[in-house]
C-alpha cells in the first residue's frame, strides 16, 4: 500500500473524554505512516510523546461546522498533505474506516441514510445534476485537488458536505461513494433551516438554465398542440407532434447551450436515447386522451381540452425529472455498493 501524506481532520475531538480521545488516537496510530498530521482544536492536550506516528497540530475553529471544515482543509493544503480525512464519529470502530481506500482518490463512505437526509440529498441531486446517495456522510477522503477547490468556497452548516460534493461535481472532479446500506448512519439529523439551505445552495447555473429551457419546451408543447388542433389535426397526432417538438427543442438547448456537449455523432446518439425515453410518457398521454375522447360529449369541448392540457403538463413534468436523472446527471460521482 502506498503511504501518502495524510492529514486527519478532527474538529471537536475535545467533546470526547480523555480516555476516549486517547483510545481513538492510539487505534489510528497503530496503522498510519509516520508523520501523519492530526488537525484538531486547541482544547486537546498535545500527545506527541504518546503517538509515535502522529503529529498533532491545532487550528482555530470557525463559527459552524462548514466554516471549521473549510478552515481545516485550507490548513491541510498549506501543510502539504496529499489527502485529508474526516470522520463521521470518533468511535474505535470508525477509527480506521479510511485504511482500505488510501490508494483511491476522493472517497465518501456512506451508510444507510435517514428519511430527511434522503429527501434533501435527492432534491439536491436533481438541482445540481449529481447522484450522491448520502451527501451528509462525514467519512470522507479529500485529495489535495479537491481540498483546494473546497477551501475557496463559502459553504456553511451541516449541509457543507453535500454542498462541497456539488462544488467538486461542477468542477469535474471525480468522487467515489462506497455505499454500505446494511449500516445505519451516525450523523446528526438536519433541522429545517439546514435542509432548506442545502437544497437552495445546490442550485447552480446549469439548473437555472435547465429550468428556463424546460419552461420554453413546455411552451413549445402547448403552442404546438393548440396550433395542430386549430388546423384540424387528429387529437392524438397533435399531442404526438407537440411532444416530439418539445422533446427535441429541450434536448438541443440543454445539450449544446447548457451542458455544452460536443460531437455530432455523440449528440445524435444521445438524442435517440432521450427521444426514446420521452416517447413513453407521450404514449401514455395519447392513450389517456384517446380514452377521454370517448367522453368528450359528456365533458364538453372546453373541459376536455383543459383536462388534456393538464395531463400533458403533469406527465411531462414527471418524465423530465426521470429523464434528467438518466440523461443529464454528470458522471463525476461514482457510486459503488459494499
mmCIF file of C-alpha atoms in Angstrom:
data_model
loop_
_atom_site.group_PDB
_atom_site.id
_atom_site.type_symbol
_atom_site.label_atom_id
_atom_site.label_comp_id
_atom_site.label_asym_id
_atom_site.label_seq_id
_atom_site.Cartn_x
_atom_site.Cartn_y
_atom_site.Cartn_z
ATOM 1 C CA UNK A 1 0.000 0.000 0.000
ATOM 2 C CA UNK A 2 1.237 3.470 -0.820
ATOM 3 C CA UNK A 3 1.948 5.835 2.058
ATOM 4 C CA UNK A 4 0.537 9.216 1.012
ATOM 5 C CA UNK A 5 0.967 12.271 3.191
ATOM 6 C CA UNK A 6 -2.152 12.213 5.353
ATOM 7 C CA UNK A 7 -3.947 14.856 7.394
ATOM 8 C CA UNK A 8 -6.675 13.639 9.736
ATOM 9 C CA UNK A 9 -9.161 16.453 10.309
ATOM 10 C CA UNK A 10 -10.818 16.088 13.729
ATOM 11 C CA UNK A 11 -12.934 19.096 14.708
ATOM 12 C CA UNK A 12 -14.500 18.920 18.178
ATOM 13 C CA UNK A 13 -12.376 15.969 19.290
ATOM 14 C CA UNK A 14 -12.348 17.762 22.647
ATOM 15 C CA UNK A 15 -16.002 16.748 23.083
ATOM 16 C CA UNK A 16 -14.752 13.261 23.993
ATOM 17 C CA UNK A 17 -13.464 12.485 27.470
ATOM 18 C CA UNK A 18 -9.737 11.980 27.997
ATOM 19 C CA UNK A 19 -9.834 8.173 27.871
ATOM 20 C CA UNK A 20 -11.926 8.073 24.680
ATOM 21 C CA UNK A 21 -9.681 10.604 22.923
ATOM 22 C CA UNK A 22 -6.549 8.638 23.710
ATOM 23 C CA UNK A 23 -8.137 5.325 22.712
ATOM 24 C CA UNK A 24 -9.274 6.753 19.373
ATOM 25 C CA UNK A 25 -5.878 8.252 18.547
ATOM 26 C CA UNK A 26 -3.996 5.142 19.696
ATOM 27 C CA UNK A 27 -6.107 2.993 17.359
ATOM 28 C CA UNK A 28 -5.223 5.246 14.428
ATOM 29 C CA UNK A 29 -1.550 5.414 15.443
ATOM 30 C CA UNK A 30 -1.213 1.644 15.002
ATOM 31 C CA UNK A 31 -1.617 1.673 11.229
ATOM 32 C CA UNK A 32 -0.923 5.098 9.708
ATOM 33 C CA UNK A 33 2.529 6.074 8.370
ATOM 34 C CA UNK A 34 4.911 8.111 10.483
ATOM 35 C CA UNK A 35 4.376 11.830 10.169
ATOM 36 C CA UNK A 36 0.605 11.653 9.693
ATOM 37 C CA UNK A 37 -0.892 15.013 10.586
ATOM 38 C CA UNK A 38 -3.785 15.321 13.042
ATOM 39 C CA UNK A 39 -5.616 18.655 12.826
ATOM 40 C CA UNK A 40 -7.666 19.369 15.948
ATOM 41 C CA UNK A 41 -8.858 22.140 18.206
ATOM 42 C CA UNK A 42 -6.649 23.777 20.806
ATOM 43 C CA UNK A 43 -8.570 22.361 23.761
ATOM 44 C CA UNK A 44 -6.973 18.920 23.376
ATOM 45 C CA UNK A 45 -3.584 18.421 25.111
ATOM 46 C CA UNK A 46 -0.642 17.586 22.856
ATOM 47 C CA UNK A 47 0.155 13.882 22.910
ATOM 48 C CA UNK A 48 3.327 13.882 20.766
ATOM 49 C CA UNK A 49 5.199 11.759 23.301
ATOM 50 C CA UNK A 50 2.474 9.047 23.183
ATOM 51 C CA UNK A 51 1.671 8.663 19.483
ATOM 52 C CA UNK A 52 4.837 7.821 17.530
ATOM 53 C CA UNK A 53 3.233 8.116 14.051
ATOM 54 C CA UNK A 54 1.084 11.169 14.639
ATOM 55 C CA UNK A 55 1.962 14.846 14.547
ATOM 56 C CA UNK A 56 -0.729 16.870 16.286
ATOM 57 C CA UNK A 57 -1.456 20.399 15.044
ATOM 58 C CA UNK A 58 -4.134 22.750 16.323
ATOM 59 C CA UNK A 59 -6.121 25.201 14.200
ATOM 60 C CA UNK A 60 -8.756 27.799 15.008
ATOM 61 C CA UNK A 61 -12.339 26.605 14.754
ATOM 62 C CA UNK A 62 -14.917 28.590 12.841
ATOM 63 C CA UNK A 63 -18.416 29.626 13.804
ATOM 64 C CA UNK A 64 -20.048 26.466 12.464
ATOM 65 C CA UNK A 65 -19.161 23.035 11.101
ATOM 66 C CA UNK A 66 -18.875 24.158 7.474
ATOM 67 C CA UNK A 67 -16.531 27.021 8.328
ATOM 68 C CA UNK A 68 -14.484 24.755 10.603
ATOM 69 C CA UNK A 69 -14.047 22.030 7.995
ATOM 70 C CA UNK A 70 -13.156 24.547 5.291
ATOM 71 C CA UNK A 71 -10.533 26.118 7.591
ATOM 72 C CA UNK A 72 -9.141 22.674 8.376
ATOM 73 C CA UNK A 73 -8.940 21.767 4.683
ATOM 74 C CA UNK A 74 -7.105 25.024 3.983
ATOM 75 C CA UNK A 75 -4.609 24.203 6.755
ATOM 76 C CA UNK A 76 -4.154 20.711 5.327
ATOM 77 C CA UNK A 77 -3.361 22.070 1.858
ATOM 78 C CA UNK A 78 -0.940 24.626 3.298
ATOM 79 C CA UNK A 79 0.881 21.869 5.208
ATOM 80 C CA UNK A 80 1.296 19.850 2.024
ATOM 81 C CA UNK A 81 -0.955 16.895 2.835
ATOM 82 C CA UNK A 82 -1.864 14.837 -0.226
ATOM 83 C CA UNK A 83 -5.098 13.605 1.348
ATOM 84 C CA UNK A 84 -7.338 14.961 4.103
ATOM 85 C CA UNK A 85 -9.601 12.587 6.029
ATOM 86 C CA UNK A 86 -12.708 13.371 8.080
ATOM 87 C CA UNK A 87 -14.688 11.143 10.437
ATOM 88 C CA UNK A 88 -18.422 10.655 10.909
ATOM 89 C CA UNK A 89 -17.808 9.800 14.553
ATOM 90 C CA UNK A 90 -14.902 9.211 16.907
ATOM 91 C CA UNK A 91 -15.720 5.651 17.937
ATOM 92 C CA UNK A 92 -12.992 2.990 17.957
ATOM 93 C CA UNK A 93 -14.862 1.105 15.210
ATOM 94 C CA UNK A 94 -14.674 4.164 12.954
ATOM 95 C CA UNK A 95 -11.030 4.996 13.667
ATOM 96 C CA UNK A 96 -9.636 3.105 10.663
ATOM 97 C CA UNK A 97 -12.525 3.483 8.207
ATOM 98 C CA UNK A 98 -10.243 5.094 5.598
ATOM 99 C CA UNK A 99 -7.486 2.441 5.505
ATOM 100 C CA UNK A 100 -8.936 0.322 2.622
ATOM 101 C CA UNK A 101 -9.315 3.419 0.412
ATOM 102 C CA UNK A 102 -5.950 5.172 0.689
ATOM 103 C CA UNK A 103 -4.867 4.203 -2.815
ATOM 104 C CA UNK A 104 -8.045 5.741 -4.318
ATOM 105 C CA UNK A 105 -8.974 9.389 -4.904
ATOM 106 C CA UNK A 106 -11.857 11.301 -3.321
ATOM 107 C CA UNK A 107 -13.958 8.886 -1.262
ATOM 108 C CA UNK A 108 -17.243 9.031 0.639
ATOM 109 C CA UNK A 109 -18.132 6.033 2.799
ATOM 110 C CA UNK A 110 -21.911 6.216 3.108
ATOM 111 C CA UNK A 111 -24.124 4.314 5.467
ATOM 112 C CA UNK A 112 -27.912 3.905 5.368
ATOM 113 C CA UNK A 113 -29.359 7.405 5.329
ATOM 114 C CA UNK A 114 -32.283 8.745 7.333
ATOM 115 C CA UNK A 115 -35.516 9.999 5.761
ATOM 116 C CA UNK A 116 -34.615 13.707 5.915
ATOM 117 C CA UNK A 117 -31.119 13.002 4.545
ATOM 118 C CA UNK A 118 -32.696 11.009 1.712
ATOM 119 C CA UNK A 119 -35.184 13.728 0.734
ATOM 120 C CA UNK A 120 -32.666 16.577 0.893
ATOM 121 C CA UNK A 121 -29.992 14.602 -0.966
ATOM 122 C CA UNK A 122 -32.365 13.557 -3.777
ATOM 123 C CA UNK A 123 -33.742 17.080 -4.262
ATOM 124 C CA UNK A 124 -30.190 18.448 -4.298
ATOM 125 C CA UNK A 125 -29.233 15.744 -6.819
ATOM 126 C CA UNK A 126 -31.943 16.919 -9.206
ATOM 127 C CA UNK A 127 -30.980 20.577 -8.828
ATOM 128 C CA UNK A 128 -27.232 20.006 -9.165
ATOM 129 C CA UNK A 129 -27.242 17.052 -11.615
ATOM 130 C CA UNK A 130 -25.387 14.874 -9.129
ATOM 131 C CA UNK A 131 -26.180 11.303 -7.976
ATOM 132 C CA UNK A 132 -24.970 11.134 -4.373
ATOM 133 C CA UNK A 133 -26.559 8.535 -2.092
ATOM 134 C CA UNK A 134 -25.857 10.141 1.276
ATOM 135 C CA UNK A 135 -24.419 13.597 0.819
ATOM 136 C CA UNK A 136 -24.177 14.127 4.582
ATOM 137 C CA UNK A 137 -21.777 11.320 5.476
ATOM 138 C CA UNK A 138 -18.725 12.641 7.337
ATOM 139 C CA UNK A 139 -16.459 9.682 6.440
ATOM 140 C CA UNK A 140 -14.543 11.294 3.575
ATOM 141 C CA UNK A 141 -11.166 11.394 1.903
ATOM 142 C CA UNK A 142 -10.352 14.628 0.066
ATOM 143 C CA UNK A 143 -7.424 14.796 -2.343
ATOM 144 C CA UNK A 144 -5.304 17.946 -2.418
ATOM 145 C CA UNK A 145 -7.071 18.969 -5.649
ATOM 146 C CA UNK A 146 -10.495 18.650 -4.014
ATOM 147 C CA UNK A 147 -9.412 20.401 -0.807
ATOM 148 C CA UNK A 148 -8.015 23.296 -2.857
ATOM 149 C CA UNK A 149 -11.426 23.790 -4.510
ATOM 150 C CA UNK A 150 -13.462 23.481 -1.318
ATOM 151 C CA UNK A 151 -11.318 25.836 0.783
ATOM 152 C CA UNK A 152 -12.239 28.636 -1.623
ATOM 153 C CA UNK A 153 -15.985 28.181 -1.166
ATOM 154 C CA UNK A 154 -18.277 29.889 1.339
ATOM 155 C CA UNK A 155 -20.376 26.899 2.344
ATOM 156 C CA UNK A 156 -21.822 26.701 5.864
ATOM 157 C CA UNK A 157 -23.609 24.412 8.322
ATOM 158 C CA UNK A 158 -24.107 20.648 8.345
ATOM 159 C CA UNK A 159 -25.016 20.839 4.692
ATOM 160 C CA UNK A 160 -21.397 21.715 3.907
ATOM 161 C CA UNK A 161 -20.528 18.159 2.874
ATOM 162 C CA UNK A 162 -23.466 17.833 0.479
ATOM 163 C CA UNK A 163 -22.680 21.247 -0.925
ATOM 164 C CA UNK A 164 -18.971 20.537 -1.357
ATOM 165 C CA UNK A 165 -19.855 17.373 -3.294
ATOM 166 C CA UNK A 166 -21.787 19.598 -5.689
ATOM 167 C CA UNK A 167 -18.830 22.015 -5.865
ATOM 168 C CA UNK A 168 -16.477 19.187 -6.879
ATOM 169 C CA UNK A 169 -19.068 17.870 -9.322
ATOM 170 C CA UNK A 170 -19.318 21.256 -11.026
ATOM 171 C CA UNK A 171 -15.515 21.306 -11.456
ATOM 172 C CA UNK A 172 -15.447 17.818 -12.985
ATOM 173 C CA UNK A 173 -13.538 16.347 -10.026
ATOM 174 C CA UNK A 174 -14.445 12.695 -9.566
ATOM 175 C CA UNK A 175 -15.672 11.223 -6.275
ATOM 176 C CA UNK A 176 -16.301 7.562 -5.450
ATOM 177 C CA UNK A 177 -19.089 6.898 -2.943
ATOM 178 C CA UNK A 178 -18.936 3.499 -1.241
ATOM 179 C CA UNK A 179 -22.435 2.654 -0.002
ATOM 180 C CA UNK A 180 -22.880 0.323 2.975
ATOM 181 C CA UNK A 181 -26.649 0.012 3.190
ATOM 182 C CA UNK A 182 -26.562 -2.559 5.996
ATOM 183 C CA UNK A 183 -25.192 0.019 8.448
ATOM 184 C CA UNK A 184 -27.104 2.970 9.904
ATOM 185 C CA UNK A 185 -25.632 6.456 9.578
ATOM 186 C CA UNK A 186 -24.485 8.070 12.827
ATOM 187 C CA UNK A 187 -24.676 11.627 11.516
ATOM 188 C CA UNK A 188 -26.856 14.149 13.311
ATOM 189 C CA UNK A 189 -30.297 14.878 11.903
ATOM 190 C CA UNK A 190 -30.757 18.026 9.881
ATOM 191 C CA UNK A 191 -33.083 20.746 11.077
ATOM 192 C CA UNK A 192 -35.415 22.625 8.706
ATOM 193 C CA UNK A 193 -33.039 25.568 8.198
ATOM 194 C CA UNK A 194 -30.118 23.303 7.314
ATOM 195 C CA UNK A 195 -32.259 21.229 4.957
ATOM 196 C CA UNK A 196 -33.598 24.268 3.103
ATOM 197 C CA UNK A 197 -30.127 25.833 2.956
ATOM 198 C CA UNK A 198 -28.611 22.675 1.463
ATOM 199 C CA UNK A 199 -31.286 22.469 -1.226
ATOM 200 C CA UNK A 200 -31.097 26.172 -2.118
ATOM 201 C CA UNK A 201 -27.297 26.120 -2.340
ATOM 202 C CA UNK A 202 -27.478 23.164 -4.713
ATOM 203 C CA UNK A 203 -28.966 25.459 -7.358
ATOM 204 C CA UNK A 204 -26.324 26.428 -9.895
ATOM 205 C CA UNK A 205 -26.085 27.972 -13.348
ATOM 206 C CA UNK A 206 -26.865 24.662 -15.072
ATOM 207 C CA UNK A 207 -30.016 24.090 -13.019
ATOM 208 C CA UNK A 208 -31.262 27.646 -13.698
ATOM 209 C CA UNK A 209 -30.705 27.266 -17.446
ATOM 210 C CA UNK A 210 -32.303 23.816 -17.361
ATOM 211 C CA UNK A 211 -35.415 25.281 -15.729
ATOM 212 C CA UNK A 212 -35.587 28.075 -18.315
ATOM 213 C CA UNK A 213 -35.152 25.689 -21.242
ATOM 214 C CA UNK A 214 -37.674 23.208 -19.806
ATOM 215 C CA UNK A 215 -40.209 26.019 -19.403
ATOM 216 C CA UNK A 216 -39.642 27.046 -23.015
ATOM 217 C CA UNK A 217 -40.106 23.406 -24.072
ATOM 218 C CA UNK A 218 -43.449 23.259 -22.194
ATOM 219 C CA UNK A 219 -44.500 26.414 -24.011
ATOM 220 C CA UNK A 220 -43.482 24.879 -27.346
ATOM 221 C CA UNK A 221 -45.529 21.780 -26.481
ATOM 222 C CA UNK A 222 -48.695 23.687 -25.631
ATOM 223 C CA UNK A 223 -48.433 26.044 -28.626
ATOM 224 C CA UNK A 224 -47.786 23.116 -30.995
ATOM 225 C CA UNK A 225 -50.807 21.182 -29.670
ATOM 226 C CA UNK A 226 -53.153 24.178 -29.938
ATOM 227 C CA UNK A 227 -51.850 25.036 -33.414
ATOM 228 C CA UNK A 228 -52.293 21.450 -34.612
ATOM 229 C CA UNK A 229 -55.838 21.334 -33.282
ATOM 230 C CA UNK A 230 -56.662 24.694 -34.866
ATOM 231 C CA UNK A 231 -55.811 23.328 -38.332
ATOM 232 C CA UNK A 232 -57.938 20.243 -37.724
ATOM 233 C CA UNK A 233 -55.297 17.671 -36.788
ATOM 234 C CA UNK A 234 -56.430 14.429 -35.133
ATOM 235 C CA UNK A 235 -56.034 14.917 -31.341
ATOM 236 C CA UNK A 236 -53.536 12.059 -30.659
ATOM 237 C CA UNK A 237 -51.495 13.226 -33.651
ATOM 238 C CA UNK A 238 -51.474 16.781 -32.300
ATOM 239 C CA UNK A 239 -50.261 15.543 -28.919
ATOM 240 C CA UNK A 240 -47.525 13.441 -30.557
ATOM 241 C CA UNK A 241 -46.369 16.361 -32.705
ATOM 242 C CA UNK A 242 -46.285 18.736 -29.731
ATOM 243 C CA UNK A 243 -44.457 16.229 -27.536
ATOM 244 C CA UNK A 244 -41.823 15.468 -30.168
ATOM 245 C CA UNK A 245 -41.211 19.135 -30.927
ATOM 246 C CA UNK A 246 -40.960 19.882 -27.215
ATOM 247 C CA UNK A 247 -38.547 16.992 -26.555
ATOM 248 C CA UNK A 248 -36.237 17.853 -29.452
ATOM 249 C CA UNK A 249 -36.092 21.564 -28.599
ATOM 250 C CA UNK A 250 -35.454 20.771 -24.927
ATOM 251 C CA UNK A 251 -32.650 18.373 -25.825
ATOM 252 C CA UNK A 252 -30.900 20.703 -28.268
ATOM 253 C CA UNK A 253 -30.959 23.679 -25.879
ATOM 254 C CA UNK A 254 -29.572 21.661 -22.950
ATOM 255 C CA UNK A 255 -27.140 19.533 -24.945
ATOM 256 C CA UNK A 256 -25.477 22.389 -26.817
ATOM 257 C CA UNK A 257 -26.103 25.533 -24.765
ATOM 258 C CA UNK A 258 -26.401 24.378 -21.151
ATOM 259 C CA UNK A 259 -24.087 21.367 -20.884
ATOM 260 C CA UNK A 260 -22.001 22.218 -23.974
ATOM 261 C CA UNK A 261 -21.602 18.602 -25.074
ATOM 262 C CA UNK A 262 -19.598 18.395 -28.279
ATOM 263 C CA UNK A 263 -19.613 15.975 -31.199
ATOM 264 C CA UNK A 264 -22.365 15.429 -33.757
ATOM 265 C CA UNK A 265 -22.435 11.611 -33.572
ATOM 266 C CA UNK A 266 -22.385 11.563 -29.782
ATOM 267 C CA UNK A 267 -25.210 14.111 -29.625
ATOM 268 C CA UNK A 268 -27.185 12.180 -32.255
ATOM 269 C CA UNK A 269 -26.904 9.022 -30.146
ATOM 270 C CA UNK A 270 -27.939 10.911 -27.012
ATOM 271 C CA UNK A 271 -30.884 12.459 -28.875
ATOM 272 C CA UNK A 272 -32.055 8.978 -29.846
ATOM 273 C CA UNK A 273 -31.795 7.851 -26.230
ATOM 274 C CA UNK A 274 -33.520 10.999 -24.985
ATOM 275 C CA UNK A 275 -36.312 10.688 -27.538
ATOM 276 C CA UNK A 276 -36.873 7.018 -26.673
ATOM 277 C CA UNK A 277 -37.318 7.960 -23.024
ATOM 278 C CA UNK A 278 -39.604 10.877 -23.921
ATOM 279 C CA UNK A 279 -41.861 8.681 -26.093
ATOM 280 C CA UNK A 280 -43.001 6.600 -23.080
ATOM 281 C CA UNK A 281 -44.926 9.412 -21.302
ATOM 282 C CA UNK A 282 -46.039 10.674 -24.710
ATOM 283 C CA UNK A 283 -47.711 7.348 -25.488
ATOM 284 C CA UNK A 284 -49.315 7.427 -22.048
ATOM 285 C CA UNK A 285 -50.775 10.844 -22.867
ATOM 286 C CA UNK A 286 -52.126 9.640 -26.211
ATOM 287 C CA UNK A 287 -53.768 6.577 -24.622
ATOM 288 C CA UNK A 288 -55.281 8.695 -21.847
ATOM 289 C CA UNK A 289 -56.570 11.306 -24.295
ATOM 290 C CA UNK A 290 -57.951 8.570 -26.530
ATOM 291 C CA UNK A 291 -59.838 7.216 -23.538
ATOM 292 C CA UNK A 292 -61.141 10.668 -22.563
ATOM 293 C CA UNK A 293 -62.214 11.298 -26.159
ATOM 294 C CA UNK A 294 -64.961 8.725 -25.654
ATOM 295 C CA UNK A 295 -66.447 11.018 -23.011
ATOM 296 C CA UNK A 296 -65.851 14.300 -24.863
ATOM 297 C CA UNK A 297 -69.577 14.778 -25.459
ATOM 298 C CA UNK A 298 -70.171 14.493 -21.697
ATOM 299 C CA UNK A 299 -67.241 16.657 -20.610
ATOM 300 C CA UNK A 300 -67.712 19.323 -23.245
ATOM 301 C CA UNK A 301 -65.032 20.669 -25.564
ATOM 302 C CA UNK A 302 -63.607 23.245 -23.133
ATOM 303 C CA UNK A 303 -63.301 20.864 -20.156
ATOM 304 C CA UNK A 304 -61.960 18.086 -22.362
ATOM 305 C CA UNK A 305 -59.254 20.410 -23.732
ATOM 306 C CA UNK A 306 -58.318 21.694 -20.254
ATOM 307 C CA UNK A 307 -58.030 18.158 -18.824
ATOM 308 C CA UNK A 308 -55.895 17.118 -21.765
ATOM 309 C CA UNK A 309 -53.504 20.057 -21.350
ATOM 310 C CA UNK A 310 -53.200 19.459 -17.583
ATOM 311 C CA UNK A 311 -52.478 15.786 -18.272
ATOM 312 C CA UNK A 312 -49.760 16.685 -20.771
ATOM 313 C CA UNK A 313 -48.083 19.095 -18.341
ATOM 314 C CA UNK A 314 -48.269 16.704 -15.351
ATOM 315 C CA UNK A 315 -46.900 13.695 -17.224
ATOM 316 C CA UNK A 316 -44.246 15.854 -18.891
ATOM 317 C CA UNK A 317 -43.085 17.181 -15.517
ATOM 318 C CA UNK A 318 -42.633 13.675 -14.098
ATOM 319 C CA UNK A 319 -40.917 12.456 -17.259
ATOM 320 C CA UNK A 320 -38.496 15.388 -17.314
ATOM 321 C CA UNK A 321 -37.440 14.643 -13.710
ATOM 322 C CA UNK A 322 -36.811 10.981 -14.565
ATOM 323 C CA UNK A 323 -35.085 11.791 -17.843
ATOM 324 C CA UNK A 324 -32.898 14.323 -16.049
ATOM 325 C CA UNK A 325 -31.555 11.581 -13.767
ATOM 326 C CA UNK A 326 -30.879 9.302 -16.740
ATOM 327 C CA UNK A 327 -29.619 11.838 -19.280
ATOM 328 C CA UNK A 328 -28.102 14.910 -17.670
ATOM 329 C CA UNK A 329 -26.520 13.679 -14.437
ATOM 330 C CA UNK A 330 -22.754 14.148 -14.653
ATOM 331 C CA UNK A 331 -20.626 11.023 -14.329
ATOM 332 C CA UNK A 332 -18.106 12.565 -11.888
ATOM 333 C CA UNK A 333 -19.783 10.999 -8.851
ATOM 334 C CA UNK A 334 -19.430 7.210 -8.954
ATOM 335 C CA UNK A 335 -21.497 5.049 -6.590
ATOM 336 C CA UNK A 336 -20.483 1.519 -5.669
ATOM 337 C CA UNK A 337 -22.062 -0.919 -3.200
ATOM 338 C CA UNK A 338 -20.078 -2.674 -0.491
#
